[in-house]
Structures are given as structure tokens and as C-alpha cells.
PDB file of C-alpha atoms in Angstrom:
ATOM      1  CA  MET A   1      31.306  -1.959  31.697  1.00  0.00           C
ATOM      2  CA  ILE A   2      27.764  -1.881  30.186  1.00  0.00           C
ATOM      3  CA  ASN A   3      26.990   1.688  30.136  1.00  0.00           C
ATOM      4  CA  ASP A   4      24.341   1.656  27.305  1.00  0.00           C
ATOM      5  CA  SER A   5      21.908  -1.009  26.175  1.00  0.00           C
ATOM      6  CA  LYS A   6      22.245  -0.219  22.756  1.00  0.00           C
ATOM      7  CA  ASP A   7      26.272  -0.519  22.531  1.00  0.00           C
ATOM      8  CA  ALA A   8      25.923  -3.941  24.292  1.00  0.00           C
ATOM      9  CA  ILE A   9      23.272  -5.235  21.703  1.00  0.00           C
ATOM     10  CA  SER A  10      25.184  -3.865  18.762  1.00  0.00           C
ATOM     11  CA  LYS A  11      28.336  -5.912  20.154  1.00  0.00           C
ATOM     12  CA  MET A  12      26.486  -8.885  20.549  1.00  0.00           C
ATOM     13  CA  ARG A  13      24.844  -8.490  17.100  1.00  0.00           C
ATOM     14  CA  LYS A  14      28.412  -8.103  15.723  1.00  0.00           C
ATOM     15  CA  LEU A  15      29.335 -11.535  17.408  1.00  0.00           C
ATOM     16  CA  GLY A  16      26.445 -13.224  16.065  1.00  0.00           C
ATOM     17  CA  MET A  17      24.663 -13.722  19.358  1.00  0.00           C
ATOM     18  CA  ARG A  18      20.787 -14.035  19.719  1.00  0.00           C
ATOM     19  CA  ILE A  19      19.124 -11.321  21.404  1.00  0.00           C
ATOM     20  CA  THR A  20      16.373 -12.359  23.839  1.00  0.00           C
ATOM     21  CA  PRO A  21      14.256 -10.481  26.310  1.00  0.00           C
ATOM     22  CA  GLN A  22      15.695 -12.490  29.309  1.00  0.00           C
ATOM     23  CA  LYS A  23      19.081 -11.537  28.063  1.00  0.00           C
ATOM     24  CA  LEU A  24      18.052  -7.627  27.513  1.00  0.00           C
ATOM     25  CA  GLU A  25      16.727  -8.173  31.034  1.00  0.00           C
ATOM     26  CA  VAL A  26      19.950  -8.962  32.446  1.00  0.00           C
ATOM     27  CA  ILE A  27      21.735  -6.509  30.480  1.00  0.00           C
ATOM     28  CA  GLU A  28      19.165  -3.804  32.012  1.00  0.00           C
ATOM     29  CA  LEU A  29      20.134  -5.059  35.624  1.00  0.00           C
ATOM     30  CA  LEU A  30      23.562  -4.856  35.050  1.00  0.00           C
ATOM     31  CA  LYS A  31      23.890  -1.500  33.206  1.00  0.00           C
ATOM     32  CA  ASN A  32      25.640   1.058  35.648  1.00  0.00           C
ATOM     33  CA  ASN A  33      25.485  -1.637  38.437  1.00  0.00           C
ATOM     34  CA  ASN A  34      28.216  -1.877  40.774  1.00  0.00           C
ATOM     35  CA  ALA A  35      26.486  -4.485  43.265  1.00  0.00           C
ATOM     36  CA  HIS A  36      28.185  -7.391  41.747  1.00  0.00           C
ATOM     37  CA  PRO A  37      24.917  -9.319  41.735  1.00  0.00           C
ATOM     38  CA  THR A  38      25.055 -13.224  41.914  1.00  0.00           C
ATOM     39  CA  ILE A  39      23.501 -15.703  39.755  1.00  0.00           C
ATOM     40  CA  ASP A  40      20.709 -16.019  41.950  1.00  0.00           C
ATOM     41  CA  GLU A  41      19.909 -12.545  42.618  1.00  0.00           C
ATOM     42  CA  ILE A  42      20.124 -12.055  38.494  1.00  0.00           C
ATOM     43  CA  TYR A  43      17.463 -15.030  38.247  1.00  0.00           C
ATOM     44  CA  GLU A  44      15.493 -13.719  40.791  1.00  0.00           C
ATOM     45  CA  HIS A  45      15.347 -10.134  39.121  1.00  0.00           C
ATOM     46  CA  VAL A  46      14.625 -11.866  35.430  1.00  0.00           C
ATOM     47  CA  LYS A  47      12.028 -14.201  37.152  1.00  0.00           C
ATOM     48  CA  SER A  48       9.801 -11.286  38.090  1.00  0.00           C
ATOM     49  CA  SER A  49       9.299 -10.343  34.773  1.00  0.00           C
ATOM     50  CA  TYR A  50       9.655 -13.838  32.812  1.00  0.00           C
ATOM     51  CA  GLU A  51       7.988 -16.404  35.304  1.00  0.00           C
ATOM     52  CA  ASN A  52       9.168 -19.463  32.953  1.00  0.00           C
ATOM     53  CA  VAL A  53      12.753 -18.315  32.885  1.00  0.00           C
ATOM     54  CA  SER A  54      15.179 -21.180  34.313  1.00  0.00           C
ATOM     55  CA  LYS A  55      18.454 -20.766  36.228  1.00  0.00           C
ATOM     56  CA  LYS A  56      20.133 -22.686  33.529  1.00  0.00           C
ATOM     57  CA  THR A  57      19.143 -19.794  31.064  1.00  0.00           C
ATOM     58  CA  ILE A  58      20.649 -17.253  33.360  1.00  0.00           C
ATOM     59  CA  TYR A  59      23.902 -19.152  33.654  1.00  0.00           C
ATOM     60  CA  SER A  60      23.982 -19.317  29.955  1.00  0.00           C
ATOM     61  CA  ILE A  61      23.213 -15.680  29.321  1.00  0.00           C
ATOM     62  CA  VAL A  62      26.083 -14.549  31.821  1.00  0.00           C
ATOM     63  CA  LYS A  63      28.473 -16.943  30.001  1.00  0.00           C
ATOM     64  CA  SER A  64      27.457 -15.432  26.599  1.00  0.00           C
ATOM     65  CA  LEU A  65      27.778 -11.852  27.977  1.00  0.00           C
ATOM     66  CA  GLU A  66      31.259 -12.832  29.351  1.00  0.00           C
ATOM     67  CA  ALA A  67      32.436 -14.189  26.126  1.00  0.00           C
ATOM     68  CA  ALA A  68      31.386 -11.093  24.500  1.00  0.00           C
ATOM     69  CA  ASP A  69      33.399  -9.221  27.123  1.00  0.00           C
ATOM     70  CA  LEU A  70      30.573  -7.030  28.196  1.00  0.00           C
ATOM     71  CA  VAL A  71      30.734  -8.784  31.829  1.00  0.00           C
ATOM     72  CA  SER A  72      33.273 -10.710  33.962  1.00  0.00           C
ATOM     73  CA  VAL A  73      32.678 -13.342  36.511  1.00  0.00           C
ATOM     74  CA  VAL A  74      34.510 -13.133  39.704  1.00  0.00           C
ATOM     75  CA  GLU A  75      34.839 -15.771  42.257  1.00  0.00           C
ATOM     76  CA  ILE A  76      34.931 -13.852  45.650  1.00  0.00           C
ATOM     77  CA  SER A  77      35.325 -17.110  47.868  1.00  0.00           C
ATOM     78  CA  ASP A  78      35.259 -21.079  47.002  1.00  0.00           C
ATOM     79  CA  GLY A  79      32.172 -21.646  44.962  1.00  0.00           C
ATOM     80  CA  LEU A  80      30.616 -18.216  45.365  1.00  0.00           C
ATOM     81  CA  TYR A  81      30.835 -16.080  41.987  1.00  0.00           C
ATOM     82  CA  ARG A  82      29.432 -12.456  41.180  1.00  0.00           C
ATOM     83  CA  VAL A  83      28.817 -10.666  37.856  1.00  0.00           C
ATOM     84  CA  ASP A  84      30.876  -7.565  37.744  1.00  0.00           C
ATOM     85  CA  PRO A  85      29.854  -5.470  34.359  1.00  0.00           C
ATOM     86  CA  ASN A  86      33.112  -3.507  35.032  1.00  0.00           C
ATOM     87  CA  THR A  87      35.486  -5.572  32.487  1.00  0.00           C
ATOM     88  CA  SER A  88      38.333  -3.426  32.982  1.00  0.00           C
ATOM     89  CA  ALA A  89      41.206  -4.260  35.054  1.00  0.00           C
ATOM     90  CA  HIS A  90      40.315  -3.685  38.889  1.00  0.00           C
ATOM     91  CA  ASP A  91      40.555  -5.426  42.093  1.00  0.00           C
ATOM     92  CA  HIS A  92      37.727  -5.500  44.661  1.00  0.00           C
ATOM     93  CA  PHE A  93      37.135  -5.175  48.481  1.00  0.00           C
ATOM     94  CA  ILE A  94      34.589  -7.083  50.212  1.00  0.00           C
ATOM     95  CA  CYS A  95      33.378  -5.823  53.482  1.00  0.00           C
ATOM     96  CA  ASN A  96      33.534  -8.528  56.255  1.00  0.00           C
ATOM     97  CA  ASP A  97      30.631  -7.249  58.098  1.00  0.00           C
ATOM     98  CA  CYS A  98      27.835  -6.697  55.423  1.00  0.00           C
ATOM     99  CA  GLY A  99      29.205  -8.267  52.611  1.00  0.00           C
ATOM    100  CA  VAL A 100      29.459  -5.197  50.064  1.00  0.00           C
ATOM    101  CA  ILE A 101      31.942  -5.747  47.143  1.00  0.00           C
ATOM    102  CA  LEU A 102      33.667  -2.370  45.937  1.00  0.00           C
ATOM    103  CA  ASP A 103      35.850  -1.829  43.009  1.00  0.00           C
ATOM    104  CA  SER A 104      39.202  -0.770  43.586  1.00  0.00           C
ATOM    105  CA  ASP A 105      41.314   1.270  40.510  1.00  0.00           C
ATOM    106  CA  LYS A 106      43.919  -1.280  39.431  1.00  0.00           C
ATOM    107  CA  THR A 107      46.362   1.594  38.712  1.00  0.00           C
ATOM    108  CA  GLN A 108      46.814   2.314  42.244  1.00  0.00           C
ATOM    109  CA  THR A 109      48.454  -0.984  42.803  1.00  0.00           C
ATOM    110  CA  LYS A 110      51.588  -2.288  41.056  1.00  0.00           C
ATOM    111  CA  VAL A 111      52.124  -5.871  41.926  1.00  0.00           C
ATOM    112  CA  LYS A 112      54.452  -8.540  40.696  1.00  0.00           C
ATOM    113  CA  PRO A 113      53.906 -12.019  41.087  1.00  0.00           C
ATOM    114  CA  LEU A 114      55.422 -13.440  44.538  1.00  0.00           C
ATOM    115  CA  ILE A 115      56.961 -16.498  42.765  1.00  0.00           C
ATOM    116  CA  ASN A 116      59.788 -16.896  40.314  1.00  0.00           C
ATOM    117  CA  THR A 117      57.825 -17.683  37.341  1.00  0.00           C
ATOM    118  CA  GLN A 118      60.963 -18.488  35.126  1.00  0.00           C
ATOM    119  CA  ASN A 119      61.794 -21.122  37.886  1.00  0.00           C
ATOM    120  CA  PHE A 120      58.900 -22.853  37.072  1.00  0.00           C
ATOM    121  CA  GLY A 121      58.075 -22.368  33.522  1.00  0.00           C
ATOM    122  CA  LEU A 122      54.940 -20.086  34.529  1.00  0.00           C
ATOM    123  CA  THR A 123      53.408 -17.601  32.567  1.00  0.00           C
ATOM    124  CA  VAL A 124      51.290 -14.908  34.708  1.00  0.00           C
ATOM    125  CA  GLU A 125      48.514 -13.504  32.564  1.00  0.00           C
ATOM    126  CA  SER A 126      46.792 -11.546  35.443  1.00  0.00           C
ATOM    127  CA  ILE A 127      46.897 -11.078  39.096  1.00  0.00           C
ATOM    128  CA  GLU A 128      43.636 -10.229  40.956  1.00  0.00           C
ATOM    129  CA  ILE A 129      43.904  -8.824  44.483  1.00  0.00           C
ATOM    130  CA  LEU A 130      40.853  -8.980  46.688  1.00  0.00           C
ATOM    131  CA  TYR A 131      40.889  -6.897  49.779  1.00  0.00           C
ATOM    132  CA  ARG A 132      38.889  -8.116  52.891  1.00  0.00           C
ATOM    133  CA  GLY A 133      38.040  -5.718  55.892  1.00  0.00           C
ATOM    134  CA  VAL A 134      35.272  -3.252  57.387  1.00  0.00           C
ATOM    135  CA  CYS A 135      33.713  -0.777  54.839  1.00  0.00           C
ATOM    136  CA  ASN A 136      33.094   2.938  55.709  1.00  0.00           C
ATOM    137  CA  SER A 137      29.536   2.628  56.933  1.00  0.00           C
ATOM    138  CA  CYS A 138      29.965  -0.376  58.895  1.00  0.00           C
ATOM    139  CA  THR A 139      33.041   1.205  60.507  1.00  0.00           C
ATOM    140  CA  ARG A 140      30.597   4.284  61.107  1.00  0.00           C
ATOM    141  CA  ASN A 141      27.949   2.089  62.665  1.00  0.00           C
ATOM    142  CA  LYS A 142      30.087   0.122  65.018  1.00  0.00           C
ATOM    143  CA  ARG A 143      31.458   3.545  66.390  1.00  0.00           C
ATOM    144  CA  LYS A 144      27.919   5.194  66.687  1.00  0.00           C
ATOM    145  CA  ASN A 145      26.611   1.848  68.235  1.00  0.00           C
ATOM    146  CA  GLU A 146      29.812   1.863  70.670  1.00  0.00           C
ATOM    147  CA  ARG A 147      29.332   5.637  71.707  1.00  0.00           C
ATOM    148  CA  MET A 148      25.505   4.871  72.311  1.00  0.00           C
ATOM    149  CA  ALA A 149      26.562   1.803  74.409  1.00  0.00           C
ATOM    150  CA  HIS A 150      29.118   3.747  76.317  1.00  0.00           C
ATOM    151  CA  ALA A 151      26.626   6.408  76.979  1.00  0.00           C
ATOM    152  CA  THR A 152      24.093   4.339  78.307  1.00  0.00           C
ATOM    153  CA  THR A 153      26.536   2.594  80.772  1.00  0.00           C
TER     154      THR A 153
END
């Protein structure tokens, strides 16, 4: 996870990466950020400071941060990607109502592949679990609305 901009910059320099103002802006946005922003959200944020930045530049920045193992790009659904500054092994929970994405500690889940990999000559390199449901906040709001509706009838 990007906790410290200085550490991220140091790692990029060691890898011979260019440090640009736009890249620094993306790093600052992602530092200690658990919101899992989309490329569009990152683009809009950077564009507010650097009007001439292109979406292609943001894609390029995210790819370079991913190559430096500073972020991971997570496919939440077909073609919808989120940038995750938490590069440790973990799973995700997505609320079906509000769309919030929460990290889940991978150490709580011990999963083996569901297919016999040896029979198919496969090597499993990682397993990602994506939980879907309703978050606590939405559950509380639903219950509150139900109580209010019930009280007015």
C-alpha cells in the first residue's frame, strides 16, 4: 500500500522511472486510500490540478505504478477496473446497493482451486475472491426506512 509518498518515489527512482507532477498527484490521491478509484475518478482528480492531462497519461501512470508494485488493478466486473493501492494479498466485498468496495483480509480465507489442476496441466498462480452483498450502512438504511414506512402506516 502506498503509505508514504517518499517511499513510493524512492522505489520508482530505483526502477529508473520518471517522476512527473501528474504521477506525484496520483500517488498523493492513492496514498492511504481505500476507495478503489476508477481510472476516470483518478483522471478527474488530476485534471483539476493539471488541465492538459489526458486519460491516456493516467492509464500510463497507473500501469507504471502497477509495474512498480505500488498498486494493483482489480477487475470488479466485465471491463470495470479499480485501482487498489493495497498490494498485499486480500479479497474484496462489493455492496450491491451503494457500490462501495471493501478490503477483506486474505488470511481469513483458505481456498483451494475448485478444479483438479493436475488433470488439466494448469498452474494456479492466485485465487481472487469477490464477495457481493449489502454493506452495513445500506443494511442499516434499509431497516431505518422499513421502520419509518411501517410507522407511517
